[in-house]
Coordinates of C-alpha atoms in Angstrom, one line a residue:
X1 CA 211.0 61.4 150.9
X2 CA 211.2 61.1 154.7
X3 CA 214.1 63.2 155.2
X4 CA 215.9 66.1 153.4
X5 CA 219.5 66.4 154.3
X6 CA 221.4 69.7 154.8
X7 CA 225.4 69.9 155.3
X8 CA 226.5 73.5 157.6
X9 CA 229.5 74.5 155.5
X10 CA 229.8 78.4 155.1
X11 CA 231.4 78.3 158.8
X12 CA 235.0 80.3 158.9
X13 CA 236.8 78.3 161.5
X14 CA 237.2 80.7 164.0
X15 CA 239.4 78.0 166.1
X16 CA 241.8 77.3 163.5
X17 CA 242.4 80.3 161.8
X18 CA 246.3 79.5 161.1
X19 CA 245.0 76.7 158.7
X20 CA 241.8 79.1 157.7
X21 CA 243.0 82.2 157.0
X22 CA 244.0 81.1 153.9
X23 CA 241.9 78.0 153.2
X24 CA 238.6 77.6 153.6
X25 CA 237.6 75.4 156.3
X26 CA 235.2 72.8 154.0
X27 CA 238.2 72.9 151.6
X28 CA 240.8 72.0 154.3
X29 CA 242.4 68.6 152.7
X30 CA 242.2 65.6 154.7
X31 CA 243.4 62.3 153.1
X32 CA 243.6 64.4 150.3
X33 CA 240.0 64.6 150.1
X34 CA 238.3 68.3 151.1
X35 CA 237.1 68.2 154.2
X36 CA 233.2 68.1 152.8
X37 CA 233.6 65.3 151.2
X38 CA 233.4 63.5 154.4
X39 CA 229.9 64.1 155.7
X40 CA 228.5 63.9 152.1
X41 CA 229.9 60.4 151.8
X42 CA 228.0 59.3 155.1
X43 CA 224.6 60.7 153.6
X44 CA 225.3 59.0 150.3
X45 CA 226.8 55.7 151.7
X46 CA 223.0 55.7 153.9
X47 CA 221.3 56.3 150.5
X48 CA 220.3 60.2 150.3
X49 CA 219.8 61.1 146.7
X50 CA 220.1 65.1 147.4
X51 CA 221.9 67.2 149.6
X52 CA 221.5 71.2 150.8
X53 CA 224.8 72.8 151.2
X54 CA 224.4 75.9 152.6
X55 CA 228.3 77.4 152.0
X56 CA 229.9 80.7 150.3
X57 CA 230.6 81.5 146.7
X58 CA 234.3 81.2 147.1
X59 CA 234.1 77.7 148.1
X60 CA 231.3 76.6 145.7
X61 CA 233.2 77.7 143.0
X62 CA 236.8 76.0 143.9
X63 CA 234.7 72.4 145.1
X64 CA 235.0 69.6 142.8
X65 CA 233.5 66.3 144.5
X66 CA 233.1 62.9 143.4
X67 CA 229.4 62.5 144.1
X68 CA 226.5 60.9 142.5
X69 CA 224.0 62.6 145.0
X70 CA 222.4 65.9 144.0
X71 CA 224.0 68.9 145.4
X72 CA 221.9 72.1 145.9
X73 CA 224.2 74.9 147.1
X74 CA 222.8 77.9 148.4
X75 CA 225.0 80.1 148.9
X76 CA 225.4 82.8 151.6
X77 CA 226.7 86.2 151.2
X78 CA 230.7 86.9 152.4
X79 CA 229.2 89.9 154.7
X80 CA 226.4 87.8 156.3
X81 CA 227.1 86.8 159.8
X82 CA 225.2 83.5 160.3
X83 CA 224.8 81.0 163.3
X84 CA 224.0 77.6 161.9
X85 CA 220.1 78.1 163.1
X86 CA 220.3 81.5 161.2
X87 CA 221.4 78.9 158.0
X88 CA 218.6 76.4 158.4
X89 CA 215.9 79.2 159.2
X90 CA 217.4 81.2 155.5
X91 CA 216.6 77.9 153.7
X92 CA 213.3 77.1 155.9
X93 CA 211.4 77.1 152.2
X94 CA 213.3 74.1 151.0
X95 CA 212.3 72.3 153.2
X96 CA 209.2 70.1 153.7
X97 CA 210.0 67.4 155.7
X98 CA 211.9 66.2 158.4
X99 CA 215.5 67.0 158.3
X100 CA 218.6 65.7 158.8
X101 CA 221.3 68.6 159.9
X102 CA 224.9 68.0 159.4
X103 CA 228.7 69.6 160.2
X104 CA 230.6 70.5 156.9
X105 CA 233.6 68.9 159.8
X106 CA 232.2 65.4 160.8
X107 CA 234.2 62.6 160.0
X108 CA 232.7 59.7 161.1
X109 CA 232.0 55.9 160.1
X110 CA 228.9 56.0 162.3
X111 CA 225.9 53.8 161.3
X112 CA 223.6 56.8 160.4
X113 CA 220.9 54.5 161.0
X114 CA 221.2 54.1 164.5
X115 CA 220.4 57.6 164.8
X116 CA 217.7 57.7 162.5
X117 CA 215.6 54.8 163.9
X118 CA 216.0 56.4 167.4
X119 CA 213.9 59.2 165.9
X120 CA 211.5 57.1 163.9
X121 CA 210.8 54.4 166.8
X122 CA 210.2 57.0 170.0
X123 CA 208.9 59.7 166.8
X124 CA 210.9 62.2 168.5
X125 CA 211.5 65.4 167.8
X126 CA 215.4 65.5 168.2
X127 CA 218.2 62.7 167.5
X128 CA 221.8 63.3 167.5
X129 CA 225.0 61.6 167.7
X130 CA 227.3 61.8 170.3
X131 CA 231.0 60.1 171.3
X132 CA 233.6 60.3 174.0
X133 CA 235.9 63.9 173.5
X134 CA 238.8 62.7 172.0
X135 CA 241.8 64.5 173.0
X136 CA 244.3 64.6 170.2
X137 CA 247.9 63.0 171.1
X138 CA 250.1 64.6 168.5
X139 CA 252.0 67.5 169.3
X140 CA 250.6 70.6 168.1
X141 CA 252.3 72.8 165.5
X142 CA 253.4 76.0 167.5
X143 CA 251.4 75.3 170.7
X144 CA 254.6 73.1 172.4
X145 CA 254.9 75.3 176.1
X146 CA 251.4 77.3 175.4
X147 CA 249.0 76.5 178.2
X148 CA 246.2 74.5 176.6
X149 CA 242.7 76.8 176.7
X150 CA 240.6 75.4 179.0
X151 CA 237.4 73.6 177.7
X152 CA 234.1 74.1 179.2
X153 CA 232.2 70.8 180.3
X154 CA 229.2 69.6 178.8
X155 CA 227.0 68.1 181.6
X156 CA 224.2 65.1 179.2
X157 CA 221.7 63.5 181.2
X158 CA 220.7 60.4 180.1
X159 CA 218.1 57.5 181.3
X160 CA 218.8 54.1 182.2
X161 CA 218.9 53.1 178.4
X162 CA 221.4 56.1 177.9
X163 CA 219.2 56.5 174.5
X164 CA 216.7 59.3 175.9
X165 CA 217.9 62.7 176.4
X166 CA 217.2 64.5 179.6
X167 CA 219.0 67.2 180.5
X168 CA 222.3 69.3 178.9
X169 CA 223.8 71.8 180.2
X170 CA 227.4 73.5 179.7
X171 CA 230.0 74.6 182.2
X172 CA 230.0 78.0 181.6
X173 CA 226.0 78.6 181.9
X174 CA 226.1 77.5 185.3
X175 CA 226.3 79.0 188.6
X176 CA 228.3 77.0 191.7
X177 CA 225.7 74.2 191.5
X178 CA 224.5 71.5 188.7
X179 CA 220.1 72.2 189.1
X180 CA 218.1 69.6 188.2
X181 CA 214.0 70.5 188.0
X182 CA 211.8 68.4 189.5
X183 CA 209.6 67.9 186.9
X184 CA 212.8 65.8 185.3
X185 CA 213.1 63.9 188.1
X186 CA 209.1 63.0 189.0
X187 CA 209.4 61.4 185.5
X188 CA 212.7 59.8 185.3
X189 CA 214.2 59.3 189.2
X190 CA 217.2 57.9 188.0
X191 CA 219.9 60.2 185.7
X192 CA 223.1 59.5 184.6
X193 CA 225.0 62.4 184.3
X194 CA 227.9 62.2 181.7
X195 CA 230.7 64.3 180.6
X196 CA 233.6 64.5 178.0
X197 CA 231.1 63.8 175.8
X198 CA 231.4 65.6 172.2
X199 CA 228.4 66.5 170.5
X200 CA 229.0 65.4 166.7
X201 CA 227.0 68.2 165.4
X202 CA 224.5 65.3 163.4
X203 CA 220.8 66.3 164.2
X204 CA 217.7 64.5 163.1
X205 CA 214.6 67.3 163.7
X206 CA 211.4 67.4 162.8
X207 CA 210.0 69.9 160.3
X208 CA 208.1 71.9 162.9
X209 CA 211.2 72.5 164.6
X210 CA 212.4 74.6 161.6
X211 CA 208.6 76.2 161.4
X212 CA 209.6 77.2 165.5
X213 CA 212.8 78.4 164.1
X214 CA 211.2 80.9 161.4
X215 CA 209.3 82.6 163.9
X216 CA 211.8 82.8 166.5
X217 CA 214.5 84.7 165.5
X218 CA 216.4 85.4 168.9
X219 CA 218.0 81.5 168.5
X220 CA 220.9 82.3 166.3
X221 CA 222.7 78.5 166.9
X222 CA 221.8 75.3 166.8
X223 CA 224.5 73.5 169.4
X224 CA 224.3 76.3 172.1
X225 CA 220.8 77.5 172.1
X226 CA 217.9 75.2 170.0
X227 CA 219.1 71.9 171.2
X228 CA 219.3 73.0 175.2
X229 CA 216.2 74.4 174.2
X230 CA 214.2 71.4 172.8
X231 CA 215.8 69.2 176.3
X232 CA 214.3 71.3 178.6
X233 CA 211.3 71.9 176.8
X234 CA 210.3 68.4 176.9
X235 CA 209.2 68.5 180.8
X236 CA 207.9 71.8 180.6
X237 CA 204.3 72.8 180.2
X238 CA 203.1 74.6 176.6
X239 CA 202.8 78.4 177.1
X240 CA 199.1 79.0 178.4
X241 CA 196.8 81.6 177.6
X242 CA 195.1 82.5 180.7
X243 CA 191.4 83.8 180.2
X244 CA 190.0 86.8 181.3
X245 CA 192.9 89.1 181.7
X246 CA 191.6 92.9 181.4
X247 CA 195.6 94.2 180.8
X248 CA 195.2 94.5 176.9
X249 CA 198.9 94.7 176.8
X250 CA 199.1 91.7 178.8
X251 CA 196.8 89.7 177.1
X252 CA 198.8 90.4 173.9
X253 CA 202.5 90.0 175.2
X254 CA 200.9 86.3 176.3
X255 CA 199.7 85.4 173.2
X256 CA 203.5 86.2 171.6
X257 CA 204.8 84.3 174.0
X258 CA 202.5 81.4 173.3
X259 CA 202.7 81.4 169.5
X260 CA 206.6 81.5 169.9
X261 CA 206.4 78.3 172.0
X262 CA 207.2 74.8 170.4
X263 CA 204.5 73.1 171.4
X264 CA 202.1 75.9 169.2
X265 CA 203.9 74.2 166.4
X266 CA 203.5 70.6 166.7
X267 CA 200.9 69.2 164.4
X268 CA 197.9 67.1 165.9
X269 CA 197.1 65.2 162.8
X270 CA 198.7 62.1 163.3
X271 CA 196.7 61.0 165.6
X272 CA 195.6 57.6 163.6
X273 CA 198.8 56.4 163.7
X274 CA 199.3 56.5 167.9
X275 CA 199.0 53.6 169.3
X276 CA 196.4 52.2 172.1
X277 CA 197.8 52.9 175.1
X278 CA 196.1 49.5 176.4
X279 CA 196.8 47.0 173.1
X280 CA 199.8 48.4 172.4
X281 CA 203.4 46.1 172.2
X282 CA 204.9 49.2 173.5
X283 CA 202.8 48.8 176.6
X284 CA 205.3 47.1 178.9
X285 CA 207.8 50.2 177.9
X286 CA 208.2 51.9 181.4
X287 CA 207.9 55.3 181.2
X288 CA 208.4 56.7 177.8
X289 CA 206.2 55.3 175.8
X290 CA 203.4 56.7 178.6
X291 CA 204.4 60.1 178.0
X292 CA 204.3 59.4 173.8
X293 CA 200.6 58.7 174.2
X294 CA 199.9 61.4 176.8
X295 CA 201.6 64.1 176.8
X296 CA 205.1 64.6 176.2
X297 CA 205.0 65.7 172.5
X298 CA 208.9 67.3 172.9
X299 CA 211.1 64.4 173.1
X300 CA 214.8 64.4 172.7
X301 CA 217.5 61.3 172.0
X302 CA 221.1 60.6 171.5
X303 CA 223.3 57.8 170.4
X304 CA 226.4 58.0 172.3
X305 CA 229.1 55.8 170.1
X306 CA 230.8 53.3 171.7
X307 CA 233.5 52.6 169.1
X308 CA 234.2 53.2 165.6
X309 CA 236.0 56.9 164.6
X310 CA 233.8 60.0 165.1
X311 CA 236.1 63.4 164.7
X312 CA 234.9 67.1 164.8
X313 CA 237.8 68.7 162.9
X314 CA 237.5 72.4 164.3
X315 CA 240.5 72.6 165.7
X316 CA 244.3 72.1 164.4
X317 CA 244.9 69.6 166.4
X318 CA 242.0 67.3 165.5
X319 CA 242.6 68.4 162.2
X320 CA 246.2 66.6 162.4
X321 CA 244.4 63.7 164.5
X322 CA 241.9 63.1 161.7
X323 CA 244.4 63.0 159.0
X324 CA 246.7 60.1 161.1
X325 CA 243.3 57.9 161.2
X326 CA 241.9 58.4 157.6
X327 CA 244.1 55.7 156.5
X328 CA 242.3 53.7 159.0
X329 CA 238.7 55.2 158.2
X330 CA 239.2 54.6 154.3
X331 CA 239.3 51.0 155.3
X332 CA 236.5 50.8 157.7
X333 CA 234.4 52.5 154.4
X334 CA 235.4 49.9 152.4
X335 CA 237.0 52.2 149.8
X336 CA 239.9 50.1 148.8
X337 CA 241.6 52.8 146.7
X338 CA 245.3 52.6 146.6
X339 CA 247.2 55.2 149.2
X340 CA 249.7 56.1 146.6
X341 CA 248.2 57.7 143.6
X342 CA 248.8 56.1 140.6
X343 CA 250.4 58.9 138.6
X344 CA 252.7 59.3 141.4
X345 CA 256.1 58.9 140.5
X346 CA 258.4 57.6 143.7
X347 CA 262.1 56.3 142.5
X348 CA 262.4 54.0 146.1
X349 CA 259.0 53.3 146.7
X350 CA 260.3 51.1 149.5
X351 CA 260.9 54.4 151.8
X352 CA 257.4 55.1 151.9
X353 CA 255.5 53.8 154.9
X354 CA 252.5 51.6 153.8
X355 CA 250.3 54.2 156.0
X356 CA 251.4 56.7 154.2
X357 CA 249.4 58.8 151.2
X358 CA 250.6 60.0 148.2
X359 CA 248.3 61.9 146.1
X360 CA 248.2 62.6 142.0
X361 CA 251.2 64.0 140.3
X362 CA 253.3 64.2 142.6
X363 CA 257.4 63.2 142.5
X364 CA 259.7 62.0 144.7
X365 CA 263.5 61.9 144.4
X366 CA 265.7 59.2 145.2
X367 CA 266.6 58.2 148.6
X368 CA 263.8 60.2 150.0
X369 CA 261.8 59.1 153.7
X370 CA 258.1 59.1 153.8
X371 CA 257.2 57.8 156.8
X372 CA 252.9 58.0 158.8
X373 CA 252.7 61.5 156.5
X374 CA 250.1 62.2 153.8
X375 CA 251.6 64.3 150.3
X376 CA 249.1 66.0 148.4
X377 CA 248.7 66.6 144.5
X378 CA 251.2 68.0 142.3
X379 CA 253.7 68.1 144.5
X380 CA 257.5 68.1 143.9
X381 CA 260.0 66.4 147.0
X382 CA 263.7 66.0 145.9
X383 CA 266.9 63.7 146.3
X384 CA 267.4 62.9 150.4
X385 CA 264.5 64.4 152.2
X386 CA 262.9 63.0 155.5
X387 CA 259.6 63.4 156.1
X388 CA 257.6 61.8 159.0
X389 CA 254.7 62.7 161.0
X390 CA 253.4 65.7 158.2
X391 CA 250.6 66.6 156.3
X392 CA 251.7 68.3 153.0
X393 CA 249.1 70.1 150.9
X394 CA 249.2 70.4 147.3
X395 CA 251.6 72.0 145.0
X396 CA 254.4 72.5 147.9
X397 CA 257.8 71.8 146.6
X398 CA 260.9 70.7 148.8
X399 CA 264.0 70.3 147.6
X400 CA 267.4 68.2 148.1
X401 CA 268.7 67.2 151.9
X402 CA 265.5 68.8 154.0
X403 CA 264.2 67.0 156.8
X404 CA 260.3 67.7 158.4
X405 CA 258.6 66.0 161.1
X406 CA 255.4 66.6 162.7
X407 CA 254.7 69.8 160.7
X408 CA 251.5 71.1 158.1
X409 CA 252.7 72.5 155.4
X410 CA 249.9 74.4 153.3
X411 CA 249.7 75.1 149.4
X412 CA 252.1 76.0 147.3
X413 CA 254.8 76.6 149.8
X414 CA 258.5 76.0 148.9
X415 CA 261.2 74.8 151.3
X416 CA 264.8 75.1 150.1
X417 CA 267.8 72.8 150.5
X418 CA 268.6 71.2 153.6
X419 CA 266.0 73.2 155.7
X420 CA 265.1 71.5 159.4
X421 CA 261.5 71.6 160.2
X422 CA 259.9 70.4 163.2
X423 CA 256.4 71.1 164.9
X424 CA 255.7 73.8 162.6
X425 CA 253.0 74.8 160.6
X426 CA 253.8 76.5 156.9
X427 CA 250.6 78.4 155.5
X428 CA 250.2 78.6 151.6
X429 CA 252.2 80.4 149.5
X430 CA 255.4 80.7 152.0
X431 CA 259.2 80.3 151.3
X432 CA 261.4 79.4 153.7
X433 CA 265.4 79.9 153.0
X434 CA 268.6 77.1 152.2
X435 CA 269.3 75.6 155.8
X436 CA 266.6 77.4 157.6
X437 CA 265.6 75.5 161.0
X438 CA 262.5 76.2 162.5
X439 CA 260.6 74.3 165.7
X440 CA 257.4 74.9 167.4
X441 CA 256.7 78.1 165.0
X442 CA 253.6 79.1 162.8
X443 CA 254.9 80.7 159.7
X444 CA 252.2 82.6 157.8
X445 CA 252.2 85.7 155.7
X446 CA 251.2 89.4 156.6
X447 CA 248.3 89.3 154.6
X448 CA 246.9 85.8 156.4
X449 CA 248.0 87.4 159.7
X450 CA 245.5 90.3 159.3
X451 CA 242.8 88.0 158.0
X452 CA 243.2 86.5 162.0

């Protein structure tokens, strides 16, 4: 087995907490699918047999996947406050080879390969996707007038191939000025540097990266502390042990600093398979291939995606954003299931948009709209509603003469006759009166309020 996968999902969604205060966030439905669904269908569709899921009890128990891979769930307790490096380094005796780290909230139709063989050809230590930040266009439920939080650039260096990694920082870690070492630029004198890129959260790493992680338990995340990490370690010298120091202390403060460094944890036994720096087909390869047979040992890469979808869904308005495309992504998968259900019953099936979903059991009266929207399971939707632009969960009922557009509306929630909804968002469980109007308002319930 050359790599063992792991998917993140015991995360809370601390940036959508309207939507996950009352559903979990790998549980969140999108094309009527959970939200988990997605990243495990990359690994399968790229031919992974078995899967870590590191996630909570609470969602292990309500998940119910249509998968022929292997799941392993280890679950982590509700009162454990983990960063997604404090995940891998709690499983860090599962696993024995490379790995292949993965969001629970990816949705992508990415060839995995392409990150993959970056890591097998340059045997690299890190791979990982990346894409242009996609802003959603929709409005957002109860954020219409709300100044937008401001986002705190990533700067990525790349080389001339935009393939090799060489320098990330972020925004907020930075004084005045972008600093760029020297020892970067003796190597590699020309840098692009690139933002609004989004970092997809996909990570090929090598097992000794997880043996560095073991040990050093001050790196509690993966995306703001190990990968950074790993770049600028890569034109950094190893940790030295200088001889003859007479400072006991000293002498043993260096060696803890040298056994926490990475390059104490890169194995030297593959040293058959280098190749000869002078018969070598890599020997025309400016640069990089140099450092592989000298030093260099940390090396870092990224495929930056050009087209195709590629969402992180951590906020609610990607969340909305990804269910508009899935119709769209469905298609590009090749998973020509039909977008209404077959146990649907619709009386005018000609009112629904053909971009529409319309998941199992679910009814729909006569004369009723459904127009770029997605209906869940089970629902019921009477005589003369309107709905366009929505995402409705499952078991929601709405009754005669009610008209929604551009609103979420979670399970089990019930809006009565003739009720106008727009821009809203509806959490689970909520009833909202005959003729009630609401626009640009998040409606949830006391007990999801103090959850936030």
């Amino acid at each position: 087995m050359e790599f063992q996968a792991v998917v993140m999902a015991a995360g809370g969604g601390s940036r959508m907490t309207d939507l996950t205060s009352s559903i979990p966030k790998p549980l969140l439905p999108v094309g009527n699918r959970p939200l988990l669904w997605y990243p495990l269908n990359l690994l399968e569709r790229a031919g992974f047999e078995e899967v870590i899921v590191i996630t909570r009890k609470e969602i292990q128990k309500m998940l119910n996947l249509d998968t022929k891979m292997k799941l392993d769930f280890v679950c982590i307790s509700d009162n454990m406050d983990m960063g997604t490096a404090d995940s891998l380094r709690h499983i860090h005796q599962k696993i024995k080879t490379d790995v292949l780290v993965l969001s629970c909230d990816l949705i992508t139709d990415v060839d995995l390969y392409k990150v993959v063989d970056l890591f097998r050809t340059h045997d690299a230590t890190l791979s990982m996707l990346m894409k242009k930040t996609h802003e959603p266009t929709e409005v957002v439920p109860g954020q219409k007038g709300k100044k937008k939080p401001v986002e705190q650039r990533d700067f990525i260096g790349v080389d001339d191939t935009g393939k090799r990694l060489l320098f990330m920082a972020n925004e907020a870690d930075l004084d005045e000025e972008l600093v760029i070492k020297r020892s970067i630029l003796q190597k590699h004198p020309r840098m692009h540097i690139r933002t609004g890129l989004m970092d997809a959260h996909l990570y090929c790493l090598k097992k000794y990266v997880v043996d560095f992680l073991v040990e050093n338990r001050t790196i509690t995340s993966l995306r703001s502390e190990l990968i950074p990490h790993l770049v600028r370690k890569q034109f950094s010298s190893p940790t030295s042990l200088q001889q003859g120091l007479d400072n006991k202390e000293e002498d043993q403060k260096k060696k803890e600093q040298a056994s926490l460094d990475i390059y104490s944890f890169i194995k030297e036994d593959n040293s058959l398979l280098k190749p000869a720096p002078d018969n070598s087909c890599w020997n025309d390869h400016r640069g990089d291939m140099n450092e592989t047979l000298h030093e260099g040992k940390v090396r870092c890469y990224v495929h930056i995606m050009k087209e195709g979808l590629c969402y992180r869904v951590n906020t609610l308005g990607l969340y909305i954003e990804a269910n508009r495309q899935v119709p769209k992504l469905l298609l590009n998968l090749g998973l020509e299931e039909p977008l209404v259900h077959g146990s649907a019953q619709i009386t005018d099936r000609g009112m629904v948009g053909s971009d529409s979903i319309i998941g199992s059991s679910t009814q729909v009266g006569e004369k009723t709209s459904i127009k770029h929207s997605i209906i869940g399971s089970m629902c019921t939707i009477k005589d003369k509603v309107k709905i366009t632009n929505c995402i409705i969960m499952n078991s929601v009922t709405i009754e005669e003469g009610c008209c929604l557009q551009g609103s979420v509306i979670c399970h089990n929630a019930v809006i009565e006759k003739g009720a106008d909804i727009k821009d809203c968002l509806i959490g689970s469980d909520q009833r909202l009166e005959t003729k009630a109007k609401h626009v640009n308002e998040v409606i949830v319930g006391t007990e999801q309020l103090m959850e936030i």
